[in-house]
Amino acid sequence: MLQPIDISLEKALEKKPYFKYLRIDKMPHIWCPGCGNGQVLKAICIALDKLGIDNNDVSMVSGIGCSSRTPGYFDGYTLHTTHGRALAFATGVKLARPELTVIVTTGDGDCTAIGGNHFIHACRRNIDITVLLFNNWIYGMTGGQVSPTTPSGSYATTTPYGNYEPNFSIADLAIGAGATFVARGTAYHVTELVNLVEAGIKHKGFSLIEVLTPCTIQYGRKNKMGIVDMYMWLKENTIPLKAWEKLPEEKRQGKLPRGILHHVDNREEYTEKYYSVVEKVMGGNK
Amino acid sequence: MAKLELKYGNHACAEAAIIAGCRFYAGYPITPSSEVAEKMAELLPKVGGAFIQMEDEIASMGCAIGGAFAGKKSMTATSGPGFSLKQENIGYAVMSEAPVVIVNVQRGGPSTGLPTQVGQQDIMQTQWGTHGDKLIPAFCPASVEEVMEETIRAFNWAEVLRTPVVLLMDEVIGHMKESVDMDKFKNPEIWNRKKPKVPPEEYLAYKPEEDDVPALADFGDGYRYHVTGLMHDYTGFPTTNPVMCQELVERLIRKVKRRAKELEKNEEFMLDDAEFAIVAFGSTARSAKLAVKLAREKGIKVGLFRPITLWPSPEETLYRLAGKVKAILVPELNMGQYVLEVERCTKGQCPIFRMNRANGQMIYPFEILEKIEEIASGKIVIPVSKA
């Protein structure tokens, strides 16, 4: 039997100040061995700590699925909502309380299948919400079914003969819908991910950070990839944006760029715009 | 002197919401409810509130719940098909105990049905639309002035019970103009949600107080807590503990049920000496009222019972009524929904007759009169289940 390490929270906080964003009493988490979700949560916490944002100023909202269990371990105002609807709830929180930092944690299925409509419209509105989209190419919690990002040919419990559907490029979808900050990171490149989350939160407007994170159990098992294989895949097949830009087209095949892919900072943020209208209307009544 | 103003039903609903303290609206256009949204879009910025037209009905419901947790009195309005779409998140509001008002201006159905014509076909959907066990209060006004009263009452109860409340209108009520005595709404009684009295570290967002309702802290006020649609314990965190799960569902129902007497609201018209009763609500009750007057002129002793609170049902009141009269007639603009409740509550004490229509037309007073005459003369003897 493993024995819990006897370490006081004060001591842990000294070494790792980002622990203050965690609900330590809710640990251990429910994620499977090798799952990348913990890395993403860690990146969010470190980014918040670096930015000096207090727990009392953060609301984390999620839908349903593995990624969407993240708010349970995050010590803020947390909403674990219905499948695919996180962005709708988060829009309500942000619009009612614009001073809050609102973070959405969602998955590829939650955000781009059942929540696809909410996703494109949140992008369009440019409301100041930071979305961490945990892309593990599969429905993990429901047992490994095909998702809108499952690579063609991959196996899932609902594609026993291989996936025959084309898949979404989430970053392109977000850019097309009008998101003003779009980035891609991985659960392997955690330091880089922290920087992306930090930049995303700092960005005044809708930020999407797609995080490639392995589902070691459902995806790995179905596609005969071990935990190490999956992280190595991320290491070898994702390339920093600068290097990517220099690559000839034929060498880009099967590979993905990492980093801030799209950043526009001259578009007005939704709640600011809305409340400026309110101010005008109220001013007119005086 | 009363201060009379001519008002449009749906606009009156929006104006009353502002009076009740509503400062957040999320909705999606749908006939015949859209004018509620249009008026809210105009009024909310004037009082510093937020209005948003969302991408769909599901989003509107979710957004309204988000606004409610962020501390605003929150509302959405819709109509039949939109109400169907909202059901998923209405269930979430029940489970997470989000105070929110849902206006449903009913039209004919099923499906897209009759967008511009009247129906009362969501009586059962209001209570049973979302999955799982629950008791959702629903108020059903029959005039424009009452739309205002019931809107305010819906907000009050939503806040006090921490639950979604449905304002169940119908197309005729939403789309008609009537004079309203505005003096009545100068200083109405306004109730607000209970805030926690303990410091944040002791706060349990789902620990009920004596009235079965937990205090509700707003996001942003330093009380950090977790909200989920899963079964949860007092802290709000998921649990599968069978004792906790059973306790939670029982409490969610009980917190409404125990206030049923206070929630109950009816109009009784010429019932004192009545031998026959008509039970009707919404626009149909207006036809029924005239039918009662016409029948009385003909010497038939009939009265009207009009439930304003449709859910929870006025069980005892209906039971007592059935013990006093020879027969009850339930006219409604559906194929027989509320009549089932009347039947259930009256426990076979008198024959119950139904009168149903689902073609977008009103049931006219003379039609109800005709039916009452038939019942009074003993011409129809087939009770509800076979009619």
XYZ file of C-alpha atoms in Angstrom:
673
model
C 0.000 0.000 0.000
C 1.161 3.485 -0.821
C 1.314 5.760 2.176
C 0.273 9.398 1.808
C 3.209 11.788 2.144
C 2.954 13.727 5.356
C 3.486 17.276 4.176
C 1.708 20.305 5.545
C -0.209 22.530 3.171
C 1.768 25.573 4.318
C 4.981 23.844 3.359
C 3.602 22.739 0.014
C 2.365 26.248 -0.703
C 5.807 27.675 0.000
C 7.309 25.510 -2.725
C 4.354 25.537 -5.055
C 2.309 28.686 -4.526
C -0.091 27.715 -7.306
C -1.431 25.030 -4.936
C -3.644 27.757 -3.516
C -5.915 27.372 -6.522
C -6.496 23.695 -5.789
C -9.119 22.034 -3.655
C -6.611 19.687 -2.141
C -9.316 17.978 -0.088
C -10.971 16.825 -3.322
C -7.844 14.931 -4.387
C -7.066 12.357 -5.639
C -8.715 13.316 -8.906
C -10.749 10.924 -11.027
C -8.548 11.057 -14.130
C -6.842 7.902 -15.405
C -3.126 7.187 -15.121
C -1.235 9.070 -17.826
C -4.153 11.422 -18.583
C -3.023 14.906 -19.561
C -5.869 16.778 -17.861
C -3.931 17.295 -14.629
C -1.202 19.068 -16.601
C -3.711 21.489 -18.037
C -5.165 22.255 -14.616
C -1.639 22.788 -13.327
C -0.892 25.151 -16.218
C -4.042 27.165 -15.448
C -3.085 27.451 -11.773
C 0.495 28.508 -12.478
C -0.687 31.060 -15.042
C -3.161 32.566 -12.563
C -0.463 32.700 -9.923
C 1.941 34.417 -12.310
C -0.741 36.945 -13.156
C -1.496 37.451 -9.459
C -5.229 36.850 -9.873
C -6.958 36.011 -6.590
C -9.130 32.898 -6.188
C -11.996 35.209 -5.317
C -11.871 36.733 -8.780
C -12.078 33.542 -10.827
C -15.045 31.556 -12.031
C -14.409 28.267 -13.789
C -17.193 26.774 -15.865
C -17.364 23.423 -17.616
C -19.738 21.141 -19.471
C -19.658 17.353 -19.211
C -16.848 14.889 -19.708
C -13.368 14.234 -18.351
C -12.104 17.765 -19.022
C -15.242 19.159 -17.457
C -14.426 17.648 -14.074
C -11.597 20.205 -13.791
C -13.607 22.883 -11.900
C -14.188 20.408 -9.081
C -10.493 20.607 -8.231
C -10.226 24.343 -8.733
C -10.815 26.617 -5.763
C -12.977 29.364 -7.227
C -16.620 29.897 -8.164
C -17.132 26.726 -10.112
C -19.974 25.590 -12.324
C -20.134 22.064 -13.722
C -23.035 22.390 -16.141
C -24.833 20.368 -18.807
C -23.185 18.659 -21.778
C -21.879 21.170 -24.291
C -23.394 24.208 -22.610
C -20.448 25.552 -20.625
C -20.026 28.595 -22.845
C -23.687 29.547 -22.488
C -23.462 29.465 -18.674
C -20.081 31.202 -18.729
C -21.522 33.952 -20.926
C -24.173 34.506 -18.253
C -21.599 34.706 -15.467
C -19.315 37.050 -17.419
C -22.086 39.347 -18.585
C -23.607 39.559 -15.104
C -20.208 39.997 -13.367
C -17.686 41.321 -15.941
C -15.033 41.882 -13.274
C -14.592 38.115 -12.854
C -11.951 36.185 -14.759
C -13.988 33.475 -16.449
C -12.288 30.281 -17.567
C -14.026 27.461 -19.401
C -12.653 23.941 -19.408
C -14.161 21.764 -22.091
C -13.396 18.813 -24.323
C -13.396 18.208 -28.067
C -16.822 16.543 -27.970
C -18.314 18.908 -25.404
C -17.150 22.043 -27.230
C -17.288 21.199 -30.915
C -20.015 18.535 -31.202
C -22.919 19.146 -28.829
C -21.606 22.601 -27.950
C -20.619 23.621 -31.488
C -23.254 26.304 -31.793
C -22.342 27.927 -28.477
C -18.674 27.751 -29.433
C -18.882 29.595 -32.744
C -21.121 32.286 -31.262
C -18.898 32.865 -28.244
C -16.033 33.298 -30.737
C -18.126 35.721 -32.750
C -19.141 37.848 -29.765
C -15.568 38.209 -28.554
C -16.673 37.944 -24.939
C -13.749 37.885 -22.495
C -13.747 34.191 -21.628
C -10.643 32.002 -21.733
C -11.399 28.547 -23.065
C -9.128 25.605 -22.394
C -10.194 23.011 -24.890
C -8.789 19.629 -23.864
C -8.511 17.835 -27.185
C -7.942 14.117 -26.650
C -9.610 13.045 -29.922
C -12.194 10.883 -28.218
C -15.110 10.718 -25.779
C -13.310 9.472 -22.700
C -15.891 9.461 -19.962
C -18.584 7.674 -21.957
C -16.264 4.888 -22.991
C -14.227 5.913 -26.034
C -16.636 6.871 -28.793
C -15.630 8.796 -31.924
C -15.467 12.611 -31.602
C -15.363 15.445 -34.153
C -11.573 15.499 -33.790
C -10.852 11.778 -33.907
C -8.229 11.459 -36.664
C -9.404 9.684 -39.814
C -8.653 6.005 -39.635
C -8.382 5.935 -35.835
C -10.403 3.464 -33.853
C -13.101 4.247 -31.349
C -15.867 2.139 -29.835
C -18.317 3.544 -32.389
C -15.872 3.258 -35.290
C -14.785 -0.374 -34.941
C -13.616 -0.365 -38.589
C -11.754 2.917 -38.301
C -13.021 6.498 -38.417
C -14.389 7.387 -41.852
C -15.441 10.971 -41.011
C -13.309 14.021 -41.695
C -12.390 15.927 -38.547
C -12.507 19.513 -37.381
C -9.471 21.708 -37.173
C -10.497 23.464 -33.974
C -8.110 26.395 -34.376
C -9.317 27.119 -37.919
C -12.920 26.823 -36.778
C -12.348 29.363 -33.999
C -10.482 31.800 -36.249
C -13.195 31.508 -38.880
C -15.868 32.220 -36.277
C -14.117 35.370 -35.122
C -12.110 34.393 -32.040
C -9.484 37.047 -31.339
C -6.960 34.807 -29.601
C -6.301 31.259 -30.739
C -3.447 29.122 -29.508
C -2.400 25.501 -29.446
C -0.370 23.738 -26.800
C 0.106 20.222 -25.542
C 0.124 18.403 -22.239
C 3.721 17.439 -23.019
C 4.996 21.042 -23.320
C 3.741 22.274 -19.957
C 5.955 25.351 -19.545
C 4.900 26.523 -22.961
C 1.286 25.823 -22.055
C 1.556 28.038 -18.975
C 2.664 30.915 -21.198
C -0.221 30.325 -23.583
C -2.779 30.297 -20.756
C -1.230 33.437 -19.306
C -1.442 35.208 -22.662
C -4.980 33.933 -23.143
C -6.189 35.276 -19.797
C -4.420 38.587 -20.397
C -6.092 38.939 -23.780
C -9.207 41.067 -23.511
C -11.653 39.101 -25.606
C -12.432 35.529 -26.461
C -9.407 33.265 -26.106
C -9.245 29.696 -27.230
C -6.357 27.508 -26.184
C -6.547 24.087 -27.729
C -4.544 21.647 -25.662
C -3.635 18.315 -27.171
C -3.792 15.942 -24.270
C -3.648 12.182 -24.453
C -6.504 9.933 -23.455
C -4.242 7.091 -22.542
C -6.967 4.641 -21.657
C -9.779 4.986 -24.184
C -7.846 6.305 -27.188
C -4.593 4.583 -26.321
C -6.153 1.182 -25.804
C -8.219 1.317 -28.995
C -5.310 2.506 -31.112
C -2.574 0.399 -29.542
C -0.622 3.335 -28.138
C 0.899 3.231 -24.672
C 1.178 6.229 -22.357
C 4.762 6.942 -23.444
C 3.877 6.532 -27.137
C 1.194 9.163 -26.835
C 3.398 11.764 -25.170
C 6.169 11.010 -27.644
C 3.693 11.515 -30.446
C 2.954 14.999 -29.096
C 6.669 15.710 -28.799
C 7.497 14.587 -32.315
C 4.469 15.771 -34.241
C 3.920 19.267 -32.938
C 6.274 22.039 -33.940
C 6.734 25.555 -32.519
C 5.023 28.091 -34.762
C 8.233 29.865 -35.820
C 9.792 26.600 -37.014
C 6.508 25.566 -38.601
C 6.369 28.711 -40.674
C 9.748 27.886 -42.197
C 8.791 24.305 -43.062
C 8.056 23.440 -46.671
C 4.515 22.208 -47.313
C 5.508 18.552 -47.778
C 7.176 18.433 -44.343
C 4.102 19.823 -42.626
C 2.049 16.725 -43.423
C 0.701 15.044 -40.286
C 2.247 17.684 -38.052
C 0.725 20.585 -36.131
C 2.070 23.994 -35.133
C 2.156 25.015 -31.449
C 1.966 28.520 -30.052
C -0.222 31.587 -30.523
C -1.711 30.993 -33.950
C -3.946 34.046 -34.146
C -4.082 37.250 -32.137
C -6.162 40.330 -32.894
C -6.289 43.040 -30.267
C -8.215 45.800 -31.948
C -11.691 44.343 -31.629
C -13.906 45.530 -28.808
C -14.713 43.080 -26.055
C -18.392 42.136 -25.677
C -19.174 43.092 -22.068
C -17.265 46.391 -22.352
C -19.186 47.208 -25.468
C -22.501 46.216 -23.878
C -21.980 48.232 -20.708
C -20.831 51.247 -22.685
C -24.260 51.122 -24.336
C -25.848 50.832 -20.885
C -23.911 53.843 -19.692
C -25.055 55.850 -22.684
C -28.682 54.843 -22.194
C -28.601 55.577 -18.457
C -26.775 58.844 -19.020
C -29.509 59.910 -21.391
C -32.084 59.536 -18.631
C -30.385 61.837 -16.143
C -58.248 57.485 -8.788
C -56.584 54.485 -10.267
C -53.774 55.189 -12.693
C -54.892 53.231 -15.741
C -52.460 52.435 -18.550
C -53.188 50.488 -21.692
C -50.679 47.680 -21.920
C -49.751 44.846 -24.227
C -49.551 41.480 -22.415
C -45.971 40.578 -23.323
C -44.741 44.119 -22.651
C -46.490 44.113 -19.286
C -44.568 40.952 -18.426
C -41.252 42.679 -19.184
C -42.194 45.827 -17.261
C -43.217 43.792 -14.237
C -39.958 41.848 -14.388
C -38.037 45.113 -14.083
C -40.242 46.114 -11.126
C -39.545 42.719 -9.524
C -35.818 43.455 -9.750
C -34.925 41.430 -12.824
C -31.541 42.615 -14.099
C -30.595 39.801 -16.437
C -32.338 38.463 -19.497
C -31.139 35.869 -21.981
C -33.467 34.710 -24.707
C -34.029 33.585 -28.250
C -36.814 34.921 -30.480
C -39.917 32.834 -30.854
C -43.532 33.680 -31.580
C -45.664 34.490 -29.619
C -43.207 35.446 -26.866
C -40.724 37.659 -28.737
C -42.171 40.952 -27.502
C -41.062 40.056 -23.981
C -37.455 39.969 -25.230
C -37.896 43.130 -27.291
C -39.166 45.045 -24.291
C -36.444 43.675 -22.044
C -33.818 44.756 -24.590
C -35.208 48.266 -24.293
C -35.729 48.387 -20.519
C -32.752 46.551 -19.041
C -30.025 48.981 -20.157
C -32.050 51.797 -18.600
C -31.649 50.198 -15.169
C -28.081 48.976 -15.636
C -29.140 45.400 -16.316
C -27.919 42.999 -18.964
C -29.790 41.740 -21.997
C -28.458 39.193 -24.421
C -29.996 37.477 -27.401
C -28.338 34.098 -27.394
C -27.704 31.722 -30.286
C -30.458 29.316 -29.275
C -32.981 28.374 -26.599
C -30.678 25.959 -24.815
C -28.019 28.634 -24.535
C -30.582 31.178 -23.309
C -31.590 28.958 -20.433
C -27.975 28.210 -19.513
C -27.014 31.858 -19.775
C -29.896 32.893 -17.520
C -28.723 30.382 -14.912
C -25.183 31.748 -15.169
C -26.552 35.236 -14.591
C -28.523 33.987 -11.584
C -25.441 32.500 -9.919
C -23.560 35.711 -10.622
C -26.143 37.461 -8.438
C -28.757 38.857 -10.785
C -32.475 38.183 -10.812
C -32.691 36.398 -14.073
C -35.291 35.582 -16.712
C -35.864 34.035 -20.102
C -39.007 33.899 -22.232
C -40.066 31.458 -24.879
C -42.903 29.513 -26.429
C -43.733 25.805 -26.988
C -40.830 24.505 -29.119
C -38.378 26.757 -27.306
C -39.680 25.547 -23.978
C -39.007 21.978 -25.130
C -35.414 22.915 -25.952
C -34.901 24.575 -22.594
C -35.956 21.517 -20.618
C -32.427 20.147 -20.189
C -31.224 23.269 -18.442
C -34.488 23.742 -16.535
C -33.610 20.421 -14.918
C -30.180 21.828 -14.164
C -31.787 24.849 -12.502
C -33.886 22.530 -10.338
C -30.882 20.440 -9.315
C -28.457 23.320 -8.793
C -31.204 25.415 -7.132
C -30.846 28.406 -9.425
C -33.520 31.077 -8.992
C -34.734 31.869 -12.486
C -38.035 32.782 -14.123
C -39.054 31.088 -17.372
C -41.892 32.689 -19.285
C -43.733 30.398 -21.679
C -46.263 32.109 -23.923
C -48.028 29.006 -25.190
C -49.016 28.399 -28.796
C -50.539 25.419 -30.586
C -48.425 22.260 -30.923
C -46.951 19.672 -31.103
C -43.752 20.686 -32.899
C -43.793 24.084 -34.586
C -47.569 23.739 -34.667
C -49.393 27.051 -34.774
C -46.878 29.831 -34.087
C -49.336 32.701 -34.081
C -52.314 30.993 -32.550
C -53.341 30.110 -29.086
C -52.849 26.834 -27.247
C -52.643 25.594 -23.688
C -50.732 22.503 -24.534
C -47.706 22.850 -22.255
C -49.498 22.233 -18.959
C -47.890 18.837 -18.526
C -44.587 19.810 -20.141
C -44.205 22.510 -17.511
C -44.181 19.918 -14.780
C -42.853 16.823 -16.497
C -40.798 18.192 -19.407
C -37.390 17.797 -17.897
C -36.309 14.371 -16.732
C -36.175 13.291 -13.127
C -38.391 14.054 -10.149
C -39.151 17.646 -9.246
C -41.894 20.129 -8.457
C -41.699 23.342 -10.452
C -44.112 26.143 -9.485
C -46.132 27.518 -12.402
C -48.361 30.600 -12.442
C -51.015 31.176 -15.062
C -52.423 34.694 -15.521
C -55.665 35.461 -17.359
C -55.404 39.220 -17.887
C -52.731 41.795 -18.609
C -52.887 43.204 -15.100
C -52.553 39.709 -13.743
C -49.559 39.111 -16.019
C -47.843 41.865 -14.051
C -48.905 40.493 -10.674
C -47.877 36.961 -11.539
C -44.540 38.000 -13.047
C -43.604 39.704 -9.792
C -44.858 36.745 -7.800
C -42.839 34.376 -9.997
C -39.629 36.299 -9.261
C -40.399 36.420 -5.548
C -40.932 32.701 -5.263
C -37.975 31.838 -7.520
C -35.696 33.821 -5.216
C -37.165 32.554 -1.956
C -37.357 28.907 -2.981
C -34.129 28.926 -5.037
C -35.892 27.220 -7.878
C -37.019 27.823 -11.451
C -40.573 29.198 -11.654
C -42.613 29.093 -14.858
C -44.924 31.908 -15.868
C -47.366 30.075 -18.096
C -49.139 32.494 -20.386
C -50.938 31.803 -23.631
C -50.890 33.597 -26.963
C -54.149 35.438 -26.338
C -52.966 36.840 -22.996
C -49.519 37.703 -24.385
C -50.875 39.448 -27.458
C -53.758 41.441 -26.065
C -53.996 44.985 -24.870
C -55.814 45.812 -21.675
C -55.813 48.560 -19.138
C -53.727 48.031 -16.043
C -54.014 49.889 -12.759
C -50.397 50.993 -12.366
C -50.930 52.188 -8.787
C -50.927 48.534 -7.800
C -47.317 48.238 -8.899
C -45.898 51.308 -7.248
C -44.461 49.589 -4.191
C -45.045 45.893 -4.587
C -43.718 43.403 -2.090
C -40.333 42.191 -3.342
C -38.563 39.184 -1.899
C -34.883 38.452 -2.340
C -32.712 35.383 -2.046
C -31.264 34.457 1.328
C -27.604 35.386 1.623
C -25.314 33.331 3.866
C -24.910 34.585 7.411
C -21.685 32.644 8.014
C -18.135 33.492 6.862
C -17.032 31.983 3.520
C -15.006 29.159 5.087
C -18.116 27.873 6.896
C -20.515 28.295 3.995
C -22.169 25.191 2.569
C -24.034 26.132 -0.586
C -26.344 23.142 -0.398
C -26.970 22.765 3.301
C -30.666 23.506 3.772
C -31.891 25.824 6.451
C -35.093 25.219 8.376
C -37.262 25.986 5.361
C -35.382 23.383 3.273
C -33.781 26.174 1.209
C -30.007 26.749 1.387
C -28.685 30.316 1.485
C -27.261 31.442 -1.852
C -24.015 33.390 -2.198
C -23.346 35.198 -5.452
C -20.290 34.413 -7.552
C -17.836 37.204 -6.940
C -18.751 37.795 -3.304
C -15.902 35.760 -1.827
C -17.945 32.648 -1.114
C -16.286 30.061 -3.309
C -18.367 26.983 -3.931
C -19.073 24.302 -6.477
C -22.245 23.879 -8.493
C -23.101 20.749 -10.436
C -26.078 19.046 -12.024
C -24.908 15.777 -10.519
C -26.278 14.497 -7.233
C -24.331 16.359 -4.602
C -23.811 16.656 -0.888
C -24.101 19.790 1.274
C -20.834 21.156 -0.126
C -22.171 20.901 -3.678
C -19.693 18.193 -4.672
C -20.844 15.048 -6.459
C -21.901 12.105 -4.395
C -23.459 8.712 -5.081
C -24.180 8.077 -1.419
C -27.713 6.654 -1.586
C -28.803 8.375 1.611
C -27.610 11.796 0.392
C -29.142 11.299 -3.072
C -32.533 10.314 -1.710
C -32.451 13.168 0.787
C -31.605 15.690 -1.925
C -34.418 14.738 -4.299
C -36.916 14.596 -1.456
C -35.849 18.027 -0.235
C -36.022 19.617 -3.700
C -39.665 18.548 -3.921
C -40.468 19.183 -0.265
C -39.176 22.758 -0.254
C -41.877 23.660 -2.786
C -44.585 21.365 -1.468
C -44.392 22.642 2.107
C -45.200 26.133 0.836
C -48.069 24.866 -1.359
C -50.730 26.616 0.732
C -48.958 29.969 0.369
C -48.312 29.341 -3.305
C -51.931 28.461 -3.991
C -53.883 31.222 -5.685
C -57.290 30.903 -7.326
C -60.215 32.941 -8.399
C -63.658 31.680 -7.413
C -66.575 33.155 -9.297
C -70.214 32.476 -8.320
C -69.263 29.214 -6.695
C -71.058 29.713 -3.358
C -74.384 28.228 -4.409
C -73.173 26.470 -7.549
C -74.457 23.056 -8.540
C -71.987 22.822 -11.392
C -68.439 24.102 -11.669
C -66.216 25.017 -14.558
C -62.482 24.688 -13.949
C -60.552 26.800 -16.455
C -57.386 28.879 -16.623
C -55.696 31.464 -18.824
C -57.644 32.824 -21.768
C -60.137 29.943 -21.624
C -61.205 31.082 -18.160
C -62.357 34.373 -19.657
C -64.731 32.568 -22.007
C -65.819 30.400 -19.098
C -66.582 33.440 -16.949
C -68.963 34.837 -19.537
C -70.505 31.402 -19.960
C -71.188 31.341 -16.206
C -72.978 34.703 -16.391
C -75.037 33.580 -19.396
C -75.949 30.293 -17.731
C -77.002 32.094 -14.561
C -79.362 34.225 -16.659
C -80.895 30.965 -17.791
C -81.222 29.808 -14.190
C -78.411 27.265 -14.222
C -76.425 27.443 -10.990
C -72.873 27.276 -12.265
C -69.638 28.834 -11.017
C -66.040 29.166 -12.142
C -62.944 27.929 -10.387
C -59.828 29.439 -11.959
C -56.472 28.165 -10.721
C -53.827 30.888 -11.015
C -51.132 28.709 -9.482
C -51.291 25.653 -11.731
C -48.431 23.813 -10.060
C -48.365 22.694 -7.302
C -52.006 21.703 -7.835
C -54.636 23.039 -5.445
C -55.361 19.464 -4.407
C -57.496 20.022 -1.318
C -59.411 22.927 -2.785
C -60.341 20.941 -5.865
C -61.309 17.983 -3.666
C -63.618 20.157 -1.572
C -65.120 21.718 -4.695
C -65.954 18.324 -6.157
C -67.722 17.412 -2.914
C -70.035 20.399 -3.283
C -71.110 20.222 -6.929
C -72.945 17.740 -9.127
C -70.419 17.891 -11.970
C -67.297 19.693 -13.136
C -66.498 20.805 -16.680
C -62.878 21.405 -17.682
C -62.548 23.321 -20.963
C -58.946 23.782 -22.114
C -57.021 24.432 -25.301
C -55.421 21.011 -25.509
C -56.629 17.453 -25.866
C -57.073 16.958 -22.121
C -54.189 17.789 -19.799
C -55.310 19.750 -16.737
C -58.461 17.654 -16.636
C -56.235 14.763 -15.568
C -55.073 16.794 -12.563
C -58.671 17.715 -11.726
C -59.610 14.073 -11.935
C -56.688 13.065 -9.737
C -57.381 15.698 -7.102
C -61.151 15.218 -6.914
C -60.883 11.443 -6.449
C -64.092 10.505 -8.213
C -66.465 12.540 -6.054
C -68.390 13.899 -9.029
C -68.448 13.324 -12.777
C -65.841 15.345 -14.668
C -66.542 16.475 -18.193
C -63.974 17.750 -20.596
C -64.017 20.131 -23.494
C -60.953 20.184 -25.677
C -59.647 22.059 -28.650
C -56.210 22.135 -30.264
C -56.812 23.941 -33.553
C -55.574 27.384 -32.597
C -59.063 28.732 -31.965
C -60.465 29.914 -28.654
C -63.260 28.065 -26.954
C -66.091 30.575 -27.158
C -68.453 31.415 -24.277
C -71.538 30.154 -26.104
C -69.853 26.804 -26.667
C -69.142 26.420 -22.974
C -72.691 27.554 -22.244
C -74.054 24.902 -24.591
C -72.022 22.222 -22.869
C -73.126 23.388 -19.422
C -76.749 23.313 -20.517
C -76.281 19.769 -21.756
C -74.627 18.717 -18.513
C -77.299 20.438 -16.376
C -80.125 18.824 -18.304
C -78.541 15.412 -17.935
C -78.029 15.031 -21.695
C -74.356 14.020 -21.415
C -73.587 11.335 -18.943
C -70.227 10.112 -20.181
C -67.541 11.128 -17.728
C -64.048 12.235 -18.589
C -62.246 9.009 -19.340
C -64.547 8.107 -22.220
C -65.311 11.531 -23.622
